[in-house]
Coordinates of C-alpha atoms in Angstrom, one line a residue:
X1 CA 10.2 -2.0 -14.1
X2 CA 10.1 -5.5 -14.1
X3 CA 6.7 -7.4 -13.9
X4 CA 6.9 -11.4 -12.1
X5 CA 4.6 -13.4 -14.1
X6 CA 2.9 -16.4 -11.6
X7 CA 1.2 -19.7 -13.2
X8 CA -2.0 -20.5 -12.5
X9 CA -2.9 -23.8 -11.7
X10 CA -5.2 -25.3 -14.2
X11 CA -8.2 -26.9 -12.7
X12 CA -7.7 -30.5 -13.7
X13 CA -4.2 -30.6 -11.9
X14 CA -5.0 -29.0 -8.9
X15 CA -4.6 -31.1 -6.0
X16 CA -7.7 -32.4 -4.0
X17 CA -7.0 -31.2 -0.1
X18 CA -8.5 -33.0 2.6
X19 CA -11.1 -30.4 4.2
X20 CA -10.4 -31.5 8.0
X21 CA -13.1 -31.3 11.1
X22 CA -15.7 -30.4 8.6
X23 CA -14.9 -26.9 8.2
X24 CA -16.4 -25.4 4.9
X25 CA -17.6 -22.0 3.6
X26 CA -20.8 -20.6 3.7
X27 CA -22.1 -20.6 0.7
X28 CA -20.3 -18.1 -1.8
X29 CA -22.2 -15.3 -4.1
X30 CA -21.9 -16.1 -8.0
X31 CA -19.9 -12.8 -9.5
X32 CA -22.5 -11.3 -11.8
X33 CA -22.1 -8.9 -14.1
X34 CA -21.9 -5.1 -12.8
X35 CA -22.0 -1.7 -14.4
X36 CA -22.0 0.7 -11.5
X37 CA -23.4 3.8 -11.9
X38 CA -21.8 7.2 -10.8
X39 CA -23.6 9.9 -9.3
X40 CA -21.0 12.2 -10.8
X41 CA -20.2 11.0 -14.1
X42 CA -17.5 13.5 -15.0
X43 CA -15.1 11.4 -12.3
X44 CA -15.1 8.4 -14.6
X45 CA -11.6 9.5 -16.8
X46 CA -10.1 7.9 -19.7
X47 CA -7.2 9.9 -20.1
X48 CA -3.5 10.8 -18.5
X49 CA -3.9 14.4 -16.6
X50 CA -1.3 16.8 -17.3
X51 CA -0.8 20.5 -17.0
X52 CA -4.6 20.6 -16.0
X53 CA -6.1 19.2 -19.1
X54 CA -7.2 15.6 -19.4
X55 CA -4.8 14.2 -22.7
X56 CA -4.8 11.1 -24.7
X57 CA -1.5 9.5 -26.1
X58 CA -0.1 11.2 -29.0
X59 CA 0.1 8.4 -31.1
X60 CA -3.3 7.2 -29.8
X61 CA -2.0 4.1 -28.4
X62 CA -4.0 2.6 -25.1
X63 CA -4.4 -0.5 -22.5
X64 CA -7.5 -1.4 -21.2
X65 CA -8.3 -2.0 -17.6
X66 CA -10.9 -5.1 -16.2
X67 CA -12.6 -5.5 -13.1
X68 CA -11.0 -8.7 -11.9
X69 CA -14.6 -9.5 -10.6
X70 CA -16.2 -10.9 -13.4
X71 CA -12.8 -9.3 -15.8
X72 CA -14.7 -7.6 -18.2
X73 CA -13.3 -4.5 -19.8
X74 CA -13.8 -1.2 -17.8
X75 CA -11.9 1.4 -19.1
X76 CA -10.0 2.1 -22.1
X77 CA -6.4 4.2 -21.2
X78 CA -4.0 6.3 -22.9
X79 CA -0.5 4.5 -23.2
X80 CA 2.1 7.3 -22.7
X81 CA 5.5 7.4 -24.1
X82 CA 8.5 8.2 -22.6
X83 CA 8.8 11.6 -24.8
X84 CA 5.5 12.2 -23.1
X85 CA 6.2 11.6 -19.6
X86 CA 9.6 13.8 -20.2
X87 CA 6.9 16.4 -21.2
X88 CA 4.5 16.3 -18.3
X89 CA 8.0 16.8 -16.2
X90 CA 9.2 19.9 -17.7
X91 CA 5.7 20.9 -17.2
X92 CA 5.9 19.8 -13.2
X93 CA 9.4 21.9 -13.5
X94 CA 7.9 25.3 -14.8
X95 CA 4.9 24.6 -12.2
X96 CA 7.6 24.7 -9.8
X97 CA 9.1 28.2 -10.1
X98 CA 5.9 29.5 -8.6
X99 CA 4.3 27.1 -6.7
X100 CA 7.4 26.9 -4.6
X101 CA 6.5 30.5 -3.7
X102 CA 3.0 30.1 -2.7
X103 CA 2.5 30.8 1.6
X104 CA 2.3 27.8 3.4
X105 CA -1.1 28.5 4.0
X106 CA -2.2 29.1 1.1
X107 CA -1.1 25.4 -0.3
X108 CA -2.9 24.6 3.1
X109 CA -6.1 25.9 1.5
X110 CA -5.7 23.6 -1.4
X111 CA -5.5 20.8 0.1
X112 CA -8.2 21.4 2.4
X113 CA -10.7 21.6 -0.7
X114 CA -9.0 18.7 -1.9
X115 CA -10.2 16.6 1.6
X116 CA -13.4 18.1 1.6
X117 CA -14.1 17.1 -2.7
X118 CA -13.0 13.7 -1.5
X119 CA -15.2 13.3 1.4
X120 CA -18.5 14.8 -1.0
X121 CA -17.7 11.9 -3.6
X122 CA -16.6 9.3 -1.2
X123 CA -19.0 7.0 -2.7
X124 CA -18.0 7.6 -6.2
X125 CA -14.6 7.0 -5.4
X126 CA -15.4 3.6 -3.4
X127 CA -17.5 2.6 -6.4
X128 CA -14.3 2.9 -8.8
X129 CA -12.3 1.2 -6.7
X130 CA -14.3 -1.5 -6.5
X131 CA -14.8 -1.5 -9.7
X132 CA -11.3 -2.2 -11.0
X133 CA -9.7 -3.5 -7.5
X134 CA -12.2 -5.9 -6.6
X135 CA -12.7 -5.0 -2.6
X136 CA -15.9 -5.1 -0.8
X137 CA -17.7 -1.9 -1.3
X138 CA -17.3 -1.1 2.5
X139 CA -13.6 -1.8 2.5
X140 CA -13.0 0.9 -0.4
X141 CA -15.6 3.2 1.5
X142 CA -13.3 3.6 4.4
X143 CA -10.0 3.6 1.8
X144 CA -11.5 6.6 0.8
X145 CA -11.8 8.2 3.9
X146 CA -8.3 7.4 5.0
X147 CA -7.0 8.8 1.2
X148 CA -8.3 11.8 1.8
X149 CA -7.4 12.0 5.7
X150 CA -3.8 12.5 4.3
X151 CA -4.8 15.7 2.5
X152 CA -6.5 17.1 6.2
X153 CA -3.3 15.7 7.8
X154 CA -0.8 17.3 5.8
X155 CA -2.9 20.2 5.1
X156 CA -2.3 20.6 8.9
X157 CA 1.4 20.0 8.6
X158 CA 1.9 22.6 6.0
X159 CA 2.2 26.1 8.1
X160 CA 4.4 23.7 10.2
X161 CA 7.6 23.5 8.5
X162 CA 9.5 24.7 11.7
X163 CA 13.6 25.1 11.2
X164 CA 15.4 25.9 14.0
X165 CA 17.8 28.7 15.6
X166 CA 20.7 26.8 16.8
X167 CA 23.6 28.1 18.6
X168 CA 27.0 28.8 16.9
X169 CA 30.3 28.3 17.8
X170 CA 32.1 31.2 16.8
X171 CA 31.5 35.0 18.4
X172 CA 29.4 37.2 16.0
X173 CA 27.7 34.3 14.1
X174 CA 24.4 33.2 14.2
X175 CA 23.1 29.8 12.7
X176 CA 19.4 29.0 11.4
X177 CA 18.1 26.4 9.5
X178 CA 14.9 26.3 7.0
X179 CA 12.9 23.7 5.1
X180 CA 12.5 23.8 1.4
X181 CA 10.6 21.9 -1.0
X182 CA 13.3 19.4 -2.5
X183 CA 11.8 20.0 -6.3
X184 CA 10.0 18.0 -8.9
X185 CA 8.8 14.3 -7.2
X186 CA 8.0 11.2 -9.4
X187 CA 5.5 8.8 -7.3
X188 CA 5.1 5.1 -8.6
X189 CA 2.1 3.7 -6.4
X190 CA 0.4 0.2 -6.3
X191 CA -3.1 -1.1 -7.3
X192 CA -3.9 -2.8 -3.8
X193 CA -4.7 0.7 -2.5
X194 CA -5.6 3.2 -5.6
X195 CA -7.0 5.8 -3.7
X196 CA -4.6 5.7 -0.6
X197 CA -1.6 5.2 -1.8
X198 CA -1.0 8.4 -3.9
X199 CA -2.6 10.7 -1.7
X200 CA -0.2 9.6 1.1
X201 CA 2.5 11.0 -1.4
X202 CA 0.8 13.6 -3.2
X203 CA -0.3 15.7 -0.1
X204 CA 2.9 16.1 1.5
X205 CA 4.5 16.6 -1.5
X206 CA 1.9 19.7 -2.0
X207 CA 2.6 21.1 1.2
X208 CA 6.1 21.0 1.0
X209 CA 6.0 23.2 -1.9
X210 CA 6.7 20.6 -4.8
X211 CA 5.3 19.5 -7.8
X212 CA 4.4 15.9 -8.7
X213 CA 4.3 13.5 -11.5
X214 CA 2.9 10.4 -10.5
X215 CA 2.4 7.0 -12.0
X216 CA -0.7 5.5 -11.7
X217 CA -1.3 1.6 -11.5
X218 CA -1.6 -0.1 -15.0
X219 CA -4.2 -2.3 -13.2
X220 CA -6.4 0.9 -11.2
X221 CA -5.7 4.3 -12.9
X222 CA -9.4 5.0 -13.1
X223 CA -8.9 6.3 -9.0
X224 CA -6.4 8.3 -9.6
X225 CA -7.3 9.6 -12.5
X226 CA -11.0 10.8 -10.6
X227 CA -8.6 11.9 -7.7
X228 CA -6.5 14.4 -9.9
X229 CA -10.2 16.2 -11.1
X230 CA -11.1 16.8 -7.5
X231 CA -7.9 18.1 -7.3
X232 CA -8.5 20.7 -10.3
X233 CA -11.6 21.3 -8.6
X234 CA -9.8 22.2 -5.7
X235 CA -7.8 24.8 -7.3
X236 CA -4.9 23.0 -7.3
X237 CA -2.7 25.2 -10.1
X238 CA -1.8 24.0 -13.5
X239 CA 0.8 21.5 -13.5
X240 CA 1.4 21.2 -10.0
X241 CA -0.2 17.6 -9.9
X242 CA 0.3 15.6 -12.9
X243 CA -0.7 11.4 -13.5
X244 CA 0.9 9.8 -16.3
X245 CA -0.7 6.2 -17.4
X246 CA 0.9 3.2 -18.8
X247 CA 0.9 -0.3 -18.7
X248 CA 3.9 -2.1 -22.0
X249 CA 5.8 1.0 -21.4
X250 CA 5.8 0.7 -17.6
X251 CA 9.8 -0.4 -17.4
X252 CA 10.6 2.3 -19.5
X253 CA 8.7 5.4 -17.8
X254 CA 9.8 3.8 -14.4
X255 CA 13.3 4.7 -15.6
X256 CA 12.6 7.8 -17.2
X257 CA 11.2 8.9 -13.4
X258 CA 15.0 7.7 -12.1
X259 CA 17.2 8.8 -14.6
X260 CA 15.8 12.6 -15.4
X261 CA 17.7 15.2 -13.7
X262 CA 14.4 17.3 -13.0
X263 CA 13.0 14.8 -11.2
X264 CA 14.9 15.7 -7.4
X265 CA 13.2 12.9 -5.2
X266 CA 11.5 9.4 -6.1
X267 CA 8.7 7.7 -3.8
X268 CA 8.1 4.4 -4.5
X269 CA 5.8 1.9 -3.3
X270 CA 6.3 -2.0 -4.4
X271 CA 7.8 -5.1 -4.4
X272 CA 11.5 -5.2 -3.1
X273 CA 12.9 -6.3 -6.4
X274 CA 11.2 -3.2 -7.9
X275 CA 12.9 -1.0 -5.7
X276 CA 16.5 -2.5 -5.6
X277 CA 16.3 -1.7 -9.8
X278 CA 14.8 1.6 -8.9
X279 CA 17.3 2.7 -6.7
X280 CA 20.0 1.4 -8.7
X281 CA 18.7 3.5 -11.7
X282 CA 18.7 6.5 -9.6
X283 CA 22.0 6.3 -8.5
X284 CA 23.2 8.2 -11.9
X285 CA 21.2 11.5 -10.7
X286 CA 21.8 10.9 -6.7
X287 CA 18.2 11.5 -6.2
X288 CA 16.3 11.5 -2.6
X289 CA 14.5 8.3 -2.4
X290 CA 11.9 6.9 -0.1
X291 CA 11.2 3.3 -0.7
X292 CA 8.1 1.5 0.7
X293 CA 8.8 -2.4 -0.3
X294 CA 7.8 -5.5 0.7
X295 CA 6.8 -7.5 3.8
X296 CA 6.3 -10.7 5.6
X297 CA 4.7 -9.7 8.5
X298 CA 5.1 -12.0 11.7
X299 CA 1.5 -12.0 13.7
X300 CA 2.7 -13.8 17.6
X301 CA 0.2 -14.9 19.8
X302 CA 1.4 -15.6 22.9
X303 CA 0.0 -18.1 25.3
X304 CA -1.2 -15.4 27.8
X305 CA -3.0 -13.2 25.2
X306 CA -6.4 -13.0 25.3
X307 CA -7.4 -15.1 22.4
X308 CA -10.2 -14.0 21.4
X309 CA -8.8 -10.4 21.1
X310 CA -6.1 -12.2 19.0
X311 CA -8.5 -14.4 16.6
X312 CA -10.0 -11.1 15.5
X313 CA -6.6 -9.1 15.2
X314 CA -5.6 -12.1 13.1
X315 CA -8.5 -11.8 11.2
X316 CA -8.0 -7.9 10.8
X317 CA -4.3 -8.4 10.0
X318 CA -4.3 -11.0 7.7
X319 CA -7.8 -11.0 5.4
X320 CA -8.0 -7.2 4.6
X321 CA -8.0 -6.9 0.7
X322 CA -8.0 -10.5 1.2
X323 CA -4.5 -10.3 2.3
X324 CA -3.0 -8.3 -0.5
X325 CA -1.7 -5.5 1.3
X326 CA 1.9 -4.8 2.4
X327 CA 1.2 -5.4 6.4
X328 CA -0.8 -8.5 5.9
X329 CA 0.2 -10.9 8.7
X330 CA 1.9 -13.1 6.3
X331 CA 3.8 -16.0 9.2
X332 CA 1.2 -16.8 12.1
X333 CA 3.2 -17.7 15.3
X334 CA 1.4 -19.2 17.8
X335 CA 2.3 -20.6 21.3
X336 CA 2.4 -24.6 22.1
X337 CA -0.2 -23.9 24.8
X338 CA -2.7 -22.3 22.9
X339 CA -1.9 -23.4 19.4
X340 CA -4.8 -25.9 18.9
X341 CA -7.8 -23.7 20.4
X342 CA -6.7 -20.4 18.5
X343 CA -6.6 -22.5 15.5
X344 CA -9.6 -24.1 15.8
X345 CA -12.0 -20.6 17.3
X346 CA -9.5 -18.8 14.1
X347 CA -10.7 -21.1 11.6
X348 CA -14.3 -21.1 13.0
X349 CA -14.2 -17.3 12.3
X350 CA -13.4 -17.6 8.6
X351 CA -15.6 -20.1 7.7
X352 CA -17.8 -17.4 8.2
X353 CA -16.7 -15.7 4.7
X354 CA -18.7 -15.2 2.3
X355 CA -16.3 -14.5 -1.3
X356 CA -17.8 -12.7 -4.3
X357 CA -18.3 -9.5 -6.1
X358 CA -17.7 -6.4 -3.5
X359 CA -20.8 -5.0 -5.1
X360 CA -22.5 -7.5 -3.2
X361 CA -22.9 -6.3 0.9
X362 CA -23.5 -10.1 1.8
X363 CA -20.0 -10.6 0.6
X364 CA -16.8 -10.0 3.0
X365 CA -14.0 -10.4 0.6
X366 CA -13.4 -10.1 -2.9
X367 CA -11.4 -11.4 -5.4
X368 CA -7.5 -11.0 -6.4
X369 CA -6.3 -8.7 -8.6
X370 CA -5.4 -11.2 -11.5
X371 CA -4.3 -14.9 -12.3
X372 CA -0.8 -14.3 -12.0
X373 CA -1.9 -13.4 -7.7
X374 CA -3.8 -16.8 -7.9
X375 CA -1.3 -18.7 -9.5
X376 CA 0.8 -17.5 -6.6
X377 CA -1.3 -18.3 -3.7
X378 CA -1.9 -21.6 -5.4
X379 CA 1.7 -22.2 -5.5
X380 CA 2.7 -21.6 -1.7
X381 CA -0.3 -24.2 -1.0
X382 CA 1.4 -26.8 -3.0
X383 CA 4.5 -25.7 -1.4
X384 CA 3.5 -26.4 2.4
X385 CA 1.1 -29.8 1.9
X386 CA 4.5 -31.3 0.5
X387 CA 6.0 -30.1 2.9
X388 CA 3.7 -31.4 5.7
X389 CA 1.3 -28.6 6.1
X390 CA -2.3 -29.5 6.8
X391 CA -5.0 -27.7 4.9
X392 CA -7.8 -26.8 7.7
X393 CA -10.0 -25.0 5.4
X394 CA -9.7 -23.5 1.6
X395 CA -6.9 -24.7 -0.7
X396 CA -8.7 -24.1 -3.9
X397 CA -9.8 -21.8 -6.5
X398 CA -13.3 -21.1 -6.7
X399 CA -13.5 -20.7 -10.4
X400 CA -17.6 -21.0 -10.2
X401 CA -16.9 -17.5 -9.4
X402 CA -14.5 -16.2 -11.8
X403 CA -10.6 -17.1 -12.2
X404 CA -9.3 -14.4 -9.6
X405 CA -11.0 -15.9 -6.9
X406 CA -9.6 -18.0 -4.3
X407 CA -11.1 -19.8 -1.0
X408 CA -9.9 -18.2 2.6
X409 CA -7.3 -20.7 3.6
X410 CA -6.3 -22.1 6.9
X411 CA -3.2 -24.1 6.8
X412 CA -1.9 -25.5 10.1
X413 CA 1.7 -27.5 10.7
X414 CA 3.8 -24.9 8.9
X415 CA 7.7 -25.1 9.3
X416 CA 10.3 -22.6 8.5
X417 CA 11.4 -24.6 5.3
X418 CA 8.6 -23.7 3.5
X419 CA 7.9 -20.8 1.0
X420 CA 5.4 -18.5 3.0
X421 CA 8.0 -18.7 5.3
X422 CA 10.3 -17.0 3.5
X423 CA 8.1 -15.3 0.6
X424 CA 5.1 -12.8 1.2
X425 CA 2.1 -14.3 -0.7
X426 CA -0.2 -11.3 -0.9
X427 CA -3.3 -13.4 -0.8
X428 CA -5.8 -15.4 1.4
X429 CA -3.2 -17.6 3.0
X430 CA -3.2 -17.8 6.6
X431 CA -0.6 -19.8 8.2
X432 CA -0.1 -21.1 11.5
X433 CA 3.1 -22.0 13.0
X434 CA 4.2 -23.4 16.1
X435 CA 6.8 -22.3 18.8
X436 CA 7.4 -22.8 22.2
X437 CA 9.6 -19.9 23.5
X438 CA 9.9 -16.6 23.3
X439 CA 13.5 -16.3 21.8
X440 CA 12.3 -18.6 19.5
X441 CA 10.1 -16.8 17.7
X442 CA 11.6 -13.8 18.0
X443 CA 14.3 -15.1 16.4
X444 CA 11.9 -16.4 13.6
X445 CA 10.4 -13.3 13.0
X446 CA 13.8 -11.4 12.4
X447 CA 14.9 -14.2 10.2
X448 CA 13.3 -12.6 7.0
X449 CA 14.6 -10.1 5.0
X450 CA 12.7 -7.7 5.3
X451 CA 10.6 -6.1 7.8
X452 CA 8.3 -3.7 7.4
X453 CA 5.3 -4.3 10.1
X454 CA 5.1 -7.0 12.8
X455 CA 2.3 -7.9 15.3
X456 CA 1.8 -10.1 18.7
X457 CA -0.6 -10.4 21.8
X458 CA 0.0 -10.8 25.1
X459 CA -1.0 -9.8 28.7
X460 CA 2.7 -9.3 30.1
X461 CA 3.6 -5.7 29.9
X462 CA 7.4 -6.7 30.4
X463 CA 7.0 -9.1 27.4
X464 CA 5.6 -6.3 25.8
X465 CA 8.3 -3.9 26.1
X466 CA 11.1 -6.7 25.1
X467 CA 8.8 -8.1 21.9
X468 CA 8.3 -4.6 20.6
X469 CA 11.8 -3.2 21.1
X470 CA 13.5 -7.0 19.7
X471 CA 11.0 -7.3 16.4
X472 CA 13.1 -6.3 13.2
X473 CA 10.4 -4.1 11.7
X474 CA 9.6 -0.4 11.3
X475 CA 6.1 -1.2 12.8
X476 CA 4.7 -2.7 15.1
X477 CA 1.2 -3.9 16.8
X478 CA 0.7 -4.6 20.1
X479 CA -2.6 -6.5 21.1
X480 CA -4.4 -4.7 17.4
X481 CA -4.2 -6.6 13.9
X482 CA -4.5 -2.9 12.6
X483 CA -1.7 -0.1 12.9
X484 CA -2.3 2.1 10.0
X485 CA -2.7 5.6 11.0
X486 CA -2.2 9.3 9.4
X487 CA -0.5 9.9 12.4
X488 CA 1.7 7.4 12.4
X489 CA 5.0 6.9 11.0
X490 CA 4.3 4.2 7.8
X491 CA 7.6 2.5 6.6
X492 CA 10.0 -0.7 7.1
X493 CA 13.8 -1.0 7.8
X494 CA 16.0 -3.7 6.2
X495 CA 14.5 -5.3 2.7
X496 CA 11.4 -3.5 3.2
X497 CA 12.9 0.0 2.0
X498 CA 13.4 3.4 4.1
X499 CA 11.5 6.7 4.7
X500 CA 8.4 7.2 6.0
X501 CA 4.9 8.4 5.0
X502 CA 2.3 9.9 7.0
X503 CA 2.2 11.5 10.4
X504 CA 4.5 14.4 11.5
X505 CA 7.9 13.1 10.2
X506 CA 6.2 12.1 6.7
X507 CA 6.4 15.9 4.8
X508 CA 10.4 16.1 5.5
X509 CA 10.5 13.2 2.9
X510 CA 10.1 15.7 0.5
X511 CA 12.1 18.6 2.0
X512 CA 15.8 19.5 2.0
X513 CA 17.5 21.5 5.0
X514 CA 19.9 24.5 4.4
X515 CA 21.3 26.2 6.9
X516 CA 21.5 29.8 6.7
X517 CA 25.2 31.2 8.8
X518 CA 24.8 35.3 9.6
X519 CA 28.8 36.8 10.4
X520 CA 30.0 39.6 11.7
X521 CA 27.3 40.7 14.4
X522 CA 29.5 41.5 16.8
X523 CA 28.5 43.1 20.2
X524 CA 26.4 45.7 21.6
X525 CA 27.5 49.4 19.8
X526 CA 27.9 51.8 22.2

């Protein structure tokens, strides 16, 4: 798969921005040096997992992994091959031929004890994914608790497979329909959420009846790595669940996953130019495919919301993972009427950070995940104060800290010309835009190319209802900054991909429909 490389911005030819009103952070936390300790050491894995057994590469090559805190090496990882990765799917294959068999209950069961191993180490987990993510301790505390809320969820969902008895057309027949697993899945999942991300794909995967071979992030295995032992702790059977690891051969194991005829369904979860070569590659095998991609998430506030209600949802929506996650509000929209006070009460509110190491409880958001995600966010700050913008807090690195850190930023005066307009930034950008009706910015909103979640305030139920049903995006949020949800439906239309993960719909990703024709009952012998 392809990897986009950003520039950083060296320090001497950054640009000095005029910090207007006097806004400025409270004082930020210096990154020291942390080795967290585990209370179960065993979950700290070096090695791929597959067929059960925790492997190194064959020819003993590795990549190393850094916290991007104070980016000193954590881990040292195996660096598979293709040949090897071909190997943990013929494993996944012959795994198949039984697990495929076992009751829906039974696979139920499993994943039950998986929820419950997850839930006893929650803090364990949390502490890895801090570790090599770089999120406040408290935000990877309650990623854990979603991860492992999909395993309860589709635990739940597994005895439920329901097909259906459907009338026929012809005298004598009978039609049903059943749900079967669809075979062998390959999962590619992203570093912004290590934990949650592969259980949403692993679980109903499991209780579907199919086996898995998943990629983990090059930049957070170490989760998923900890993830799969709960699992063989669980009882989960030999090769049912298996995590390859890579980082130079990434491109090459990415098309291995597309291109293998074993491999009968692909989930991915990732930029949309990832995808779009993805699904190109998998055209060869006509594979199912459930693509989530990227976003550029409109967040509306109207001029009759209540704004206080809508600083915070703005907050929620937009500095989470300081804003790298896929339904970050990414274009702020906010009425004429209100647009000074909510920018000024908004701003108030993040000045109120405090950035550093997410060991550190005093600290509400952490750094980015490398220099490349800097460079970027640097870049689309450039972008608008050329373009007009008006910096109203942030606009710079905060390389006391560490190179992967970057200030909260408020930028106010945005037009549609500019590049967060049109490009998702996945970082601590938050910018405001003015309309003045509501066609306008409806009209705004739709104009990306993607659209995967969407959010806006207001009082007017009749608004409401038109907003919601005209927004261009497979999600949306009405008066809440936060919409994710094990029972709810979790994907995009247009750009941002197709499918859906989570909730009841999310298990028939990785199910196929046959339908079953009886002949020749006849009528009633006599």
């Amino acid at each position: 798969m392809l990897r986009t490389l950003f520039r950083p911005y060296p320090r001497s030819l950054r640009p000095h921005f005029q910090h207007h009103n006097s806004f400025r952070f409270i004082s930020m936390l210096r990154s020291s040096h942390v080795v967290p300790k585990l209370r179960d050491p065993s979950l700290f894995r070096e090695a791929a997992f597959i067929n059960g057994q925790f492997v190194q590469a064959k020819d003993g090559k590795t990549f190393d992994v850094y916290d991007p805190a104070s980016t000193d090496k954590i881990a040292t990882i195996p660096e598979l091959s293709v040949a090897e990765v071909k190997d943990a799917i013929n494993v996944a294959r012959d795994a198949l031929v039984s697990f495929r068999k076992t009751l829906p209950r039974e696979r139920a069961r499993m994943l039950r004890k998986w929820y419950e191993l997850i839930i006893e180490n929650q803090e364990d987990l949390a502490t890895l994914i801090t570790w090599e993510n770089g999120k406040p301790l408290v935000d990877a505390r309650v990623e854990v608790a979603g991860a492992a809320g999909f395993f309860e969820w589709f635990s739940e969902e597994a005895p439920r497979m329901y097909g259906d008895n459907i009338p026929a057309s012809f005298k004598g027949n009978r039609v049903v329909t059943v749900k079967q697993p669809v075979g062998v899945c390959g999962l590619i999942t992203p570093w912004n959420f290590p934990a949650a991300m592969i259980t949403r794909k692993i679980g109903p995967a499991l209780a579907a009846g199919c086996t898995v071979v998943a990629k983990a992030p090059g930049e957070t295995p170490l989760t998923a790595l900890a993830v799969a032992e709960l699992g063989n702790r669980a009882g989960i059977p030999k090769g049912v669940v298996n995590i390859v690891t890579t980082l130079e051969n990434t491109p090459e194991i990415g098309k291995e996953l597309c291109t293998n005829p074993i491999i009968k369904k692909l989930s991915f979860t990732g930029s949309t130019s990832v995808g779009k070569l993805l699904m190109q590659q998998c055209s060869s095998t006509l594979k199912k495919l459930s693509f989530e991609l990227g976003g550029n998430a409109p967040f509306i506030v109207f001029d009759d919301a209540d704004l206080d209600k809508a600083v915070a949802g703005a907050i929620t929506s937009k500095f989470r993972s300081s804003g790298q996650t896929c339904v970050c509000a990414n274009r702020i929209y906010v009425q004429d009427a209100v647009y000074d006070e909510f920018s000024k009460r908004f701003a108030e509110e993040v000045k109120g950070f405090k950035v550093g190491s997410g060991y550190h409880s005093e600290n509400t958001h952490g750094p980015l995940i490398h220099e490349r995600a800097v460079g970027k966010v640097q870049d689309h700050v450039e972008d608008a104060l050329k373009k007009g913008g008006t910096v109203l807090l942030g606009g710079e690195g905060l390389d006391h800290l560490g190179p992967n850190f970057y200030e909260p930023t408020v930028i106010t005066n945005m037009t549609s010309d500019m590049r967060i307009h049109r490009e998702e930034t996945f970082g601590p950008i938050a910018a405001l835009f003015r309309f003045s009706s509501e066609k306008e910015v409806v009209d705004l909103a739709n104009e990306a190319e993607v659209g995967l979640a969407g959010y806006f305030f207001s009082s007017d139920i009749a608004r409401i209802w038109r907003v919601a049903e005209a927004l261009e995006v497979g999600m949306v949020g009405v008066n809440t900054g936060l919409i994710t949800d094990v029972a709810s439906p979790f994907g995009g239309v247009k750009e941002s991909g197709f499918g859906r993960e989570g909730s009841k719909y999310g298990i028939d990703e990785y199910t196929v429909i046959k339908s079953i024709t009886f002949g020749g009952i006849g009528e009633l012998q006599e």
